[in-house]
Coordinates of C-alpha atoms in Angstrom, one line a residue:
X1 CA 25.5 -93.7 -177.2
X2 CA 24.9 -96.4 -174.7
X3 CA 21.4 -97.2 -173.3
X4 CA 20.5 -99.1 -170.2
X5 CA 18.1 -102.0 -170.4
X6 CA 14.7 -101.8 -168.7
X7 CA 15.7 -104.3 -166.1
X8 CA 18.8 -102.3 -165.3
X9 CA 16.8 -99.0 -165.1
X10 CA 14.5 -100.7 -162.7
X11 CA 17.4 -101.9 -160.6
X12 CA 18.9 -98.4 -160.5
X13 CA 15.6 -96.8 -159.6
X14 CA 15.1 -99.4 -156.8
X15 CA 18.6 -98.6 -155.5
X16 CA 18.0 -94.9 -155.6
X17 CA 14.7 -95.4 -153.8
X18 CA 16.4 -97.7 -151.2
X19 CA 19.1 -95.1 -150.6
X20 CA 16.6 -92.4 -150.2
X21 CA 14.6 -94.4 -147.7
X22 CA 17.8 -95.3 -145.9
X23 CA 18.7 -91.6 -145.6
X24 CA 15.2 -90.8 -144.4
X25 CA 15.4 -93.7 -142.0
X26 CA 18.7 -92.5 -140.6
X27 CA 17.3 -89.1 -140.2
X28 CA 14.2 -90.6 -138.5
X29 CA 16.2 -92.6 -136.1
X30 CA 18.6 -89.8 -135.4
X31 CA 15.7 -87.5 -134.6
X32 CA 14.1 -90.0 -132.3
X33 CA 17.5 -90.6 -130.6
X34 CA 17.8 -86.9 -130.0
X35 CA 14.3 -86.6 -128.7
X36 CA 14.5 -89.6 -126.5
X37 CA 18.1 -89.6 -125.4
X38 CA 19.0 -85.9 -125.5
X39 CA 20.0 -85.8 -121.8
X40 CA 22.4 -88.8 -122.2
X41 CA 23.9 -88.4 -125.7
X42 CA 26.8 -86.3 -124.2
X43 CA 27.0 -88.3 -120.9
X44 CA 29.8 -90.6 -122.0
X45 CA 33.5 -90.8 -122.1
X46 CA 36.0 -89.5 -119.5
X47 CA 34.7 -87.8 -116.4
X48 CA 36.1 -84.3 -116.0
X49 CA 39.2 -83.9 -113.7
X50 CA 39.1 -87.7 -113.1
X51 CA 40.8 -90.7 -114.8
X52 CA 37.8 -93.0 -115.5
X53 CA 34.8 -93.2 -117.8
X54 CA 31.1 -92.8 -117.1
X55 CA 30.2 -96.3 -118.2
X56 CA 32.9 -97.7 -115.8
X57 CA 31.2 -95.9 -112.9
X58 CA 27.7 -97.0 -114.1
X59 CA 28.7 -100.7 -114.1
X60 CA 30.7 -100.5 -110.8
X61 CA 27.9 -98.7 -109.0
X62 CA 24.8 -100.5 -110.3
X63 CA 26.3 -104.0 -110.1
X64 CA 28.5 -103.8 -106.9
X65 CA 27.9 -100.6 -104.8
X66 CA 24.2 -99.9 -105.0
X67 CA 22.9 -103.3 -104.0
X68 CA 25.2 -103.5 -101.0
X69 CA 24.6 -99.9 -99.9
X70 CA 20.8 -100.1 -100.2
X71 CA 20.8 -103.1 -97.8
X72 CA 23.3 -101.5 -95.4
X73 CA 21.4 -98.2 -95.0
X74 CA 18.3 -100.0 -93.8
X75 CA 20.1 -101.0 -90.7
X76 CA 19.4 -99.2 -87.4
X77 CA 22.9 -97.7 -87.1
X78 CA 22.5 -95.8 -90.4
X79 CA 18.7 -95.1 -90.4
X80 CA 18.7 -92.9 -87.2
X81 CA 20.4 -89.5 -87.8
X82 CA 20.7 -86.9 -85.0
X83 CA 20.1 -83.4 -86.3
X84 CA 18.8 -80.0 -85.2
X85 CA 16.0 -78.7 -87.5
X86 CA 15.1 -75.7 -85.3
X87 CA 18.0 -73.4 -85.9
X88 CA 17.2 -70.0 -87.1
X89 CA 18.5 -68.9 -90.5
X90 CA 21.6 -66.8 -89.8
X91 CA 21.5 -64.9 -93.1
X92 CA 18.0 -63.6 -93.7
X93 CA 14.6 -63.7 -92.0
X94 CA 12.9 -67.0 -92.9
X95 CA 9.3 -66.0 -93.7
X96 CA 8.5 -68.7 -96.2
X97 CA 7.9 -71.9 -94.2
X98 CA 6.5 -74.7 -96.3
X99 CA 2.8 -75.4 -95.5
X100 CA 2.7 -78.6 -97.6
X101 CA 1.9 -81.6 -95.4
X102 CA 4.6 -83.5 -97.3
X103 CA 7.3 -81.1 -95.9
X104 CA 6.7 -82.2 -92.4
X105 CA 8.9 -84.7 -90.6
X106 CA 7.4 -87.9 -89.2
X107 CA 8.4 -87.9 -85.5
X108 CA 10.6 -90.6 -84.1
X109 CA 9.4 -92.1 -80.9
X110 CA 11.9 -92.6 -78.1
X111 CA 11.0 -96.3 -77.9
X112 CA 12.0 -96.7 -81.5
X113 CA 15.6 -95.5 -81.0
X114 CA 18.1 -98.3 -80.3
X115 CA 19.4 -98.2 -76.7
X116 CA 22.9 -98.1 -77.9
X117 CA 22.4 -94.8 -79.6
X118 CA 21.0 -93.0 -76.6
X119 CA 23.7 -91.0 -74.8
X120 CA 27.4 -91.2 -75.5
X121 CA 29.3 -94.4 -76.3
X122 CA 33.0 -95.3 -76.4
X123 CA 34.8 -96.7 -79.4
X124 CA 34.3 -100.3 -78.3
X125 CA 30.6 -99.9 -77.9
X126 CA 30.4 -99.7 -74.1
X127 CA 28.3 -96.8 -72.8
X128 CA 30.4 -94.2 -71.1
X129 CA 29.5 -92.8 -67.7
X130 CA 28.2 -89.3 -67.9
X131 CA 30.6 -86.7 -66.5
X132 CA 27.8 -85.0 -64.6
X133 CA 27.1 -88.4 -62.9
X134 CA 30.8 -89.2 -62.3
X135 CA 31.4 -85.9 -60.4
X136 CA 28.1 -85.7 -58.6
X137 CA 27.7 -85.6 -54.9
X138 CA 26.1 -89.0 -54.9
X139 CA 29.1 -90.6 -56.8
X140 CA 31.6 -88.9 -54.5
X141 CA 29.8 -90.1 -51.3
X142 CA 30.2 -93.8 -52.2
X143 CA 31.9 -95.6 -49.4
X144 CA 35.2 -97.1 -50.4
X145 CA 38.5 -98.2 -48.7
X146 CA 40.6 -95.1 -49.3
X147 CA 43.6 -96.7 -47.5
X148 CA 44.3 -98.5 -50.7
X149 CA 44.3 -95.4 -52.8
X150 CA 47.4 -93.7 -51.3
X151 CA 50.3 -94.2 -49.0
X152 CA 49.9 -92.1 -45.8
X153 CA 53.6 -91.7 -45.3
X154 CA 54.0 -90.1 -48.8
X155 CA 51.0 -87.9 -48.2
X156 CA 47.7 -87.7 -50.0
X157 CA 47.7 -86.8 -53.7
X158 CA 44.4 -85.5 -55.0
X159 CA 44.0 -87.0 -58.5
X160 CA 40.4 -85.9 -59.1
X161 CA 39.5 -83.5 -61.9
X162 CA 36.6 -81.1 -61.3
X163 CA 33.6 -81.3 -63.6
X164 CA 34.3 -77.7 -64.7
X165 CA 37.8 -78.6 -65.8
X166 CA 36.5 -81.7 -67.5
X167 CA 34.1 -79.6 -69.5
X168 CA 36.8 -77.1 -70.3
X169 CA 39.0 -79.9 -71.7
X170 CA 36.1 -81.1 -73.8
X171 CA 35.7 -77.5 -75.2
X172 CA 39.4 -77.3 -76.1
X173 CA 39.2 -80.6 -78.0
X174 CA 36.0 -79.6 -79.7
X175 CA 37.6 -76.4 -80.8
X176 CA 40.7 -78.3 -82.1
X177 CA 38.6 -80.8 -84.0
X178 CA 36.4 -78.0 -85.5
X179 CA 39.4 -76.6 -87.3
X180 CA 39.4 -79.6 -89.6
X181 CA 35.6 -79.6 -90.1
X182 CA 34.1 -78.4 -93.3
X183 CA 30.6 -78.2 -91.8
X184 CA 28.9 -76.3 -89.0
X185 CA 26.5 -78.9 -87.6
X186 CA 24.2 -78.7 -84.6
X187 CA 23.6 -82.3 -83.7
X188 CA 24.8 -81.7 -80.1
X189 CA 22.4 -78.8 -79.5
X190 CA 19.6 -79.2 -77.0
X191 CA 17.1 -79.0 -79.9
X192 CA 18.7 -81.8 -81.8
X193 CA 16.8 -85.1 -82.0
X194 CA 16.9 -88.4 -83.8
X195 CA 15.1 -88.7 -87.1
X196 CA 14.3 -92.0 -88.7
X197 CA 15.4 -91.6 -92.3
X198 CA 13.3 -94.5 -93.5
X199 CA 10.2 -92.8 -92.3
X200 CA 11.1 -89.6 -94.0
X201 CA 12.5 -90.5 -97.5
X202 CA 13.9 -87.8 -99.8
X203 CA 11.3 -87.0 -102.5
X204 CA 9.4 -84.1 -104.1
X205 CA 7.4 -82.3 -101.4
X206 CA 6.0 -79.3 -103.4
X207 CA 8.6 -76.9 -101.9
X208 CA 9.6 -74.6 -104.7
X209 CA 9.4 -70.9 -105.8
X210 CA 11.4 -68.0 -104.5
X211 CA 12.4 -69.6 -101.2
X212 CA 13.9 -72.7 -102.8
X213 CA 15.6 -70.6 -105.5
X214 CA 17.1 -68.3 -102.9
X215 CA 18.9 -71.2 -101.3
X216 CA 20.6 -72.3 -104.5
X217 CA 21.3 -68.7 -105.6
X218 CA 23.0 -68.0 -102.3
X219 CA 25.1 -71.2 -102.6
X220 CA 26.2 -70.6 -106.2
X221 CA 26.5 -66.8 -106.3
X222 CA 27.9 -66.1 -102.8
X223 CA 29.9 -69.2 -101.9
X224 CA 31.1 -70.9 -105.1
X225 CA 34.4 -69.7 -106.7
X226 CA 33.6 -68.2 -110.0
X227 CA 35.0 -66.0 -112.8
X228 CA 34.5 -62.3 -112.1
X229 CA 32.3 -61.6 -115.1
X230 CA 29.9 -64.5 -114.5
X231 CA 26.5 -63.4 -113.2
X232 CA 24.2 -66.4 -113.6
X233 CA 23.9 -68.9 -110.8
X234 CA 25.7 -71.6 -112.7
X235 CA 29.1 -71.4 -114.5
X236 CA 29.1 -72.5 -118.1
X237 CA 31.2 -75.6 -118.6
X238 CA 33.3 -73.9 -121.3
X239 CA 34.5 -71.5 -118.7
X240 CA 35.4 -74.0 -115.9
X241 CA 38.7 -74.8 -117.5
X242 CA 39.8 -71.2 -116.9
X243 CA 39.7 -71.9 -113.2
X244 CA 42.3 -73.7 -111.1
X245 CA 41.6 -77.4 -110.2
X246 CA 40.6 -76.6 -106.6
X247 CA 38.0 -74.1 -107.6
X248 CA 36.7 -76.3 -110.4
X249 CA 36.4 -79.2 -107.9
X250 CA 34.4 -77.1 -105.5
X251 CA 31.9 -76.0 -108.2
X252 CA 31.6 -79.6 -109.6
X253 CA 31.0 -80.9 -106.1
X254 CA 28.2 -78.4 -105.4
X255 CA 26.7 -78.9 -108.9
X256 CA 26.9 -82.7 -108.5
X257 CA 25.0 -82.5 -105.2
X258 CA 22.4 -80.2 -106.8
X259 CA 22.0 -82.7 -109.7
X260 CA 21.7 -85.6 -107.4
X261 CA 18.9 -83.9 -105.4
X262 CA 17.1 -83.0 -108.6
X263 CA 17.3 -86.6 -109.8
X264 CA 15.7 -87.8 -106.6
X265 CA 12.9 -85.3 -106.9
X266 CA 12.2 -86.4 -110.5
X267 CA 12.4 -90.1 -109.5
X268 CA 10.2 -89.7 -106.5
X269 CA 7.8 -87.1 -107.9
X270 CA 4.4 -86.4 -106.4
X271 CA 2.2 -87.9 -109.1
X272 CA -1.1 -87.8 -107.2
X273 CA -2.3 -86.2 -103.9
X274 CA -4.1 -89.5 -103.3
X275 CA -2.6 -92.9 -103.1
X276 CA -4.6 -94.7 -105.8
X277 CA -2.7 -97.9 -105.3
X278 CA -4.1 -98.5 -101.8
X279 CA -0.6 -98.9 -100.3
X280 CA 0.8 -97.5 -97.1
X281 CA 1.5 -94.7 -96.3
X282 CA -1.8 -93.1 -97.4
X283 CA -2.1 -89.6 -98.8
X284 CA 0.1 -89.5 -101.9
X285 CA 1.6 -91.5 -104.7
X286 CA 5.2 -90.9 -105.9
X287 CA 7.0 -92.2 -108.9
X288 CA 9.3 -91.2 -111.8
X289 CA 8.4 -88.2 -113.8
X290 CA 10.2 -88.3 -117.2
X291 CA 9.0 -85.0 -118.4
X292 CA 10.2 -83.3 -115.2
X293 CA 13.6 -85.0 -115.7
X294 CA 13.8 -83.7 -119.3
X295 CA 12.8 -80.2 -118.2
X296 CA 15.7 -80.1 -115.8
X297 CA 18.4 -81.7 -117.8
X298 CA 17.6 -81.5 -121.5
X299 CA 20.2 -79.3 -123.4
X300 CA 17.3 -77.3 -125.0
X301 CA 15.9 -76.3 -121.6
X302 CA 19.2 -75.9 -119.7
X303 CA 21.1 -73.7 -122.1
X304 CA 23.1 -76.7 -123.1
X305 CA 24.4 -77.4 -119.6
X306 CA 22.1 -80.3 -118.5
X307 CA 24.5 -83.1 -119.6
X308 CA 27.4 -81.3 -117.9
X309 CA 25.4 -81.2 -114.7
X310 CA 24.9 -84.9 -114.9
X311 CA 28.7 -85.4 -115.4
X312 CA 29.3 -83.4 -112.2
X313 CA 27.2 -86.0 -110.4
X314 CA 29.8 -88.6 -111.4
X315 CA 32.6 -86.3 -110.3
X316 CA 31.1 -86.0 -106.8
X317 CA 30.5 -89.8 -106.7
X318 CA 34.2 -90.4 -107.3
X319 CA 35.2 -87.8 -104.7
X320 CA 33.1 -89.4 -102.0
X321 CA 34.1 -92.9 -103.1
X322 CA 37.8 -91.9 -102.6
X323 CA 37.0 -90.6 -99.1
X324 CA 35.5 -93.9 -98.2
X325 CA 38.5 -95.8 -99.5
X326 CA 40.9 -93.5 -97.7
X327 CA 39.1 -93.8 -94.4
X328 CA 38.5 -97.6 -94.9
X329 CA 41.1 -98.7 -92.3
X330 CA 39.4 -96.5 -89.7
X331 CA 35.8 -97.4 -90.7
X332 CA 36.7 -101.1 -90.8
X333 CA 37.5 -101.0 -87.1
X334 CA 34.4 -99.2 -85.9
X335 CA 32.0 -101.2 -83.8
X336 CA 28.7 -99.8 -85.3
X337 CA 27.1 -100.4 -81.9
X338 CA 23.3 -100.1 -81.4
X339 CA 22.8 -102.6 -78.6
X340 CA 21.3 -105.2 -81.0
X341 CA 24.1 -107.8 -80.9
X342 CA 23.0 -109.9 -83.9
X343 CA 22.4 -106.9 -86.2
X344 CA 25.6 -105.2 -85.0
X345 CA 27.6 -108.2 -86.1
X346 CA 25.8 -108.3 -89.4
X347 CA 26.5 -104.7 -90.1
X348 CA 30.2 -105.0 -89.2
X349 CA 30.5 -107.9 -91.6
X350 CA 28.6 -106.0 -94.3
X351 CA 30.8 -102.9 -93.8
X352 CA 33.9 -105.0 -94.2
X353 CA 32.6 -106.5 -97.5
X354 CA 31.5 -103.0 -98.7
X355 CA 34.8 -101.4 -98.0
X356 CA 36.6 -104.2 -99.7
X357 CA 34.6 -103.5 -102.9
X358 CA 35.2 -99.7 -102.5
X359 CA 39.0 -100.2 -102.3
X360 CA 38.9 -102.5 -105.4
X361 CA 37.9 -99.6 -107.7
X362 CA 40.9 -99.0 -109.9
X363 CA 40.5 -95.3 -110.8
X364 CA 39.9 -93.3 -107.6
X365 CA 39.8 -89.5 -107.5
X366 CA 43.3 -88.2 -106.8
X367 CA 43.1 -85.6 -104.1
X368 CA 46.9 -85.3 -103.8
X369 CA 47.1 -82.9 -106.7
X370 CA 45.0 -80.4 -104.8
X371 CA 46.3 -77.8 -102.3
X372 CA 49.9 -78.8 -103.0
X373 CA 51.6 -75.4 -103.3
X374 CA 52.9 -73.7 -100.1
X375 CA 51.4 -70.6 -98.5
X376 CA 49.0 -69.8 -101.4
X377 CA 47.7 -73.4 -101.3
X378 CA 47.1 -73.2 -97.6
X379 CA 45.2 -69.9 -98.0
X380 CA 43.1 -71.4 -100.8
X381 CA 42.3 -74.5 -98.6
X382 CA 41.1 -72.2 -95.8
X383 CA 38.9 -70.3 -98.3
X384 CA 37.6 -73.7 -99.6
X385 CA 36.7 -74.7 -96.0
X386 CA 35.1 -71.4 -95.1
X387 CA 33.0 -71.4 -98.2
X388 CA 31.7 -74.9 -97.5
X389 CA 31.0 -74.1 -93.9
X390 CA 28.9 -71.2 -95.1
X391 CA 26.9 -73.6 -97.3
X392 CA 26.3 -75.8 -94.2
X393 CA 24.8 -72.8 -92.4
X394 CA 22.6 -72.0 -95.4
X395 CA 20.8 -75.3 -94.8
X396 CA 19.2 -73.7 -91.7
X397 CA 17.4 -71.3 -94.1
X398 CA 15.5 -74.1 -96.0
X399 CA 11.8 -73.6 -95.5
X400 CA 10.8 -77.3 -95.9
X401 CA 11.7 -79.5 -92.9
X402 CA 12.1 -82.6 -94.9
X403 CA 14.2 -80.8 -97.5
X404 CA 16.2 -79.3 -94.7
X405 CA 16.8 -82.8 -93.2
X406 CA 18.2 -84.2 -96.4
X407 CA 20.1 -81.1 -97.3
X408 CA 21.8 -81.1 -93.9
X409 CA 22.6 -84.8 -94.1
X410 CA 24.1 -84.6 -97.6
X411 CA 26.1 -81.5 -96.9
X412 CA 27.3 -83.1 -93.7
X413 CA 28.3 -86.2 -95.5
X414 CA 30.2 -84.3 -98.2
X415 CA 31.8 -82.1 -95.5
X416 CA 33.0 -85.3 -93.8
X417 CA 34.4 -86.6 -97.1
X418 CA 36.3 -83.3 -97.5
X419 CA 37.6 -83.6 -94.0
X420 CA 38.9 -87.1 -94.7
X421 CA 40.5 -86.0 -98.0
X422 CA 42.1 -82.7 -96.9
X423 CA 42.6 -82.5 -93.2
X424 CA 45.8 -84.5 -93.4
X425 CA 44.8 -86.7 -90.5
X426 CA 43.9 -89.6 -92.7
X427 CA 47.0 -89.5 -94.9
X428 CA 49.1 -92.6 -94.8
X429 CA 46.6 -94.5 -92.7
X430 CA 46.7 -98.3 -92.4
X431 CA 45.3 -100.9 -90.2
X432 CA 48.1 -100.6 -87.6
X433 CA 47.5 -96.9 -86.8
X434 CA 43.7 -96.5 -87.5
X435 CA 42.8 -96.4 -83.8
X436 CA 45.0 -93.4 -83.0
X437 CA 43.1 -90.6 -81.3
X438 CA 43.9 -88.1 -84.1
X439 CA 41.7 -90.1 -86.5
X440 CA 38.3 -89.2 -85.0
X441 CA 34.9 -89.3 -86.6
X442 CA 31.7 -88.8 -84.7
X443 CA 28.9 -91.3 -85.2
X444 CA 26.8 -88.6 -86.9
X445 CA 29.7 -88.0 -89.4
X446 CA 29.8 -91.7 -90.3
X447 CA 26.1 -91.9 -90.7
X448 CA 26.0 -88.8 -92.9
X449 CA 29.0 -90.0 -94.9
X450 CA 27.4 -93.4 -95.8
X451 CA 23.9 -91.9 -96.4
X452 CA 25.2 -89.1 -98.6
X453 CA 27.2 -91.5 -100.7
X454 CA 24.0 -93.7 -100.8
X455 CA 22.1 -90.8 -102.3
X456 CA 24.7 -90.4 -105.1
X457 CA 24.7 -94.1 -105.7
X458 CA 20.9 -94.1 -105.9
X459 CA 21.0 -91.1 -108.4
X460 CA 23.3 -93.0 -110.8
X461 CA 21.0 -96.1 -110.5
X462 CA 18.0 -93.9 -111.2
X463 CA 19.7 -92.4 -114.3
X464 CA 19.7 -95.9 -115.8
X465 CA 15.9 -96.1 -115.1
X466 CA 15.3 -92.8 -116.9
X467 CA 17.5 -94.1 -119.9
X468 CA 15.2 -97.1 -120.1
X469 CA 12.1 -95.0 -120.0
X470 CA 13.4 -92.8 -122.9
X471 CA 14.2 -95.8 -125.0

């Protein structure tokens, strides 16, 4: 029988002790990893229904997109958004208006609005004459040499168009354009007004409870495509693969928008009713709330779905990034006119640089694989559009004005992205045909498109901050 020497026994004991401690250590670090990084441990790898990875988007956004876009959205062209916040809710009686002072909109003085944004403007930035002025009695009574206008021998040809006919033509065109729109927006209503987005940042206002839940329940339960036997507001990720690509994309886009908004609320959470830092504006202090972030996205508090909701944010980011790339030839030739010549030139240069970066991304969302089947595909696209138009109407039911503002803007921006991707009018566009009349985006659509994408870019940037806080 063979015996081990004392020194050998000591070495063996030490080895066993070391291995035991190593196992305990591994368990310890693993436990802390789960406790601190629970929301992110599954947020890696390939993005669903896309061809690139999460870390690729993180690097591209945080290093290239976010710095450029943050600077661009501070410019006058993008900070003033025309919107109607006084529309009545078309689906139910809105009896739950938010009484919190943080729900209110800071008014925008007329003197603050750039002159170039007042009234209508042409593509080249020159203010157009109002039709009502053009056909007024005053304008028609201006003395001019009419002998040069016609040949008396050939007879007089009346080439004027009545104001009523002009308005009718405008209505026809508006109707035709509306067929491609994925949103019902009211920015041309009499009650619409400009809002300074920098004075009214998106953040937690205290708006919550039944009214807020009713908005999202209506969006998910009544307007998202879903399996027939699914009764909860969200669809479990394990069941999404049983749906067709178009219906999955619709749900992922809505879920991604919901996720982005929740991240903003967690990142700009109301930490104190009083501004203890002595900074402007007075009356509140906002900052990141890690516990609130965990509550919304940790697998243990979200039935395992939190990481998937975060992944849907990346899906929506790629979808809107693709829309910007597709419309880049058109957007590159816009004037971005506000009347401030120096800033307008600066913005146009910044837009050119930004779009160049957008187009350089190697793995854009591929919209060509959607709605590609004949009559059934056309029917599905029409359902897709009508469902999203309903969601844009639901925004008028939001009880908090500041929440309504940002909800409308982000839905408008996403609707504009969907219009670019699926209307067919931007297919095959290049710099030689980008100015054709069939490629038409209103200023409010461009402002909403860039700001909505800016919100997604900010969300991904804020996710990195929450990662660091957890570590």
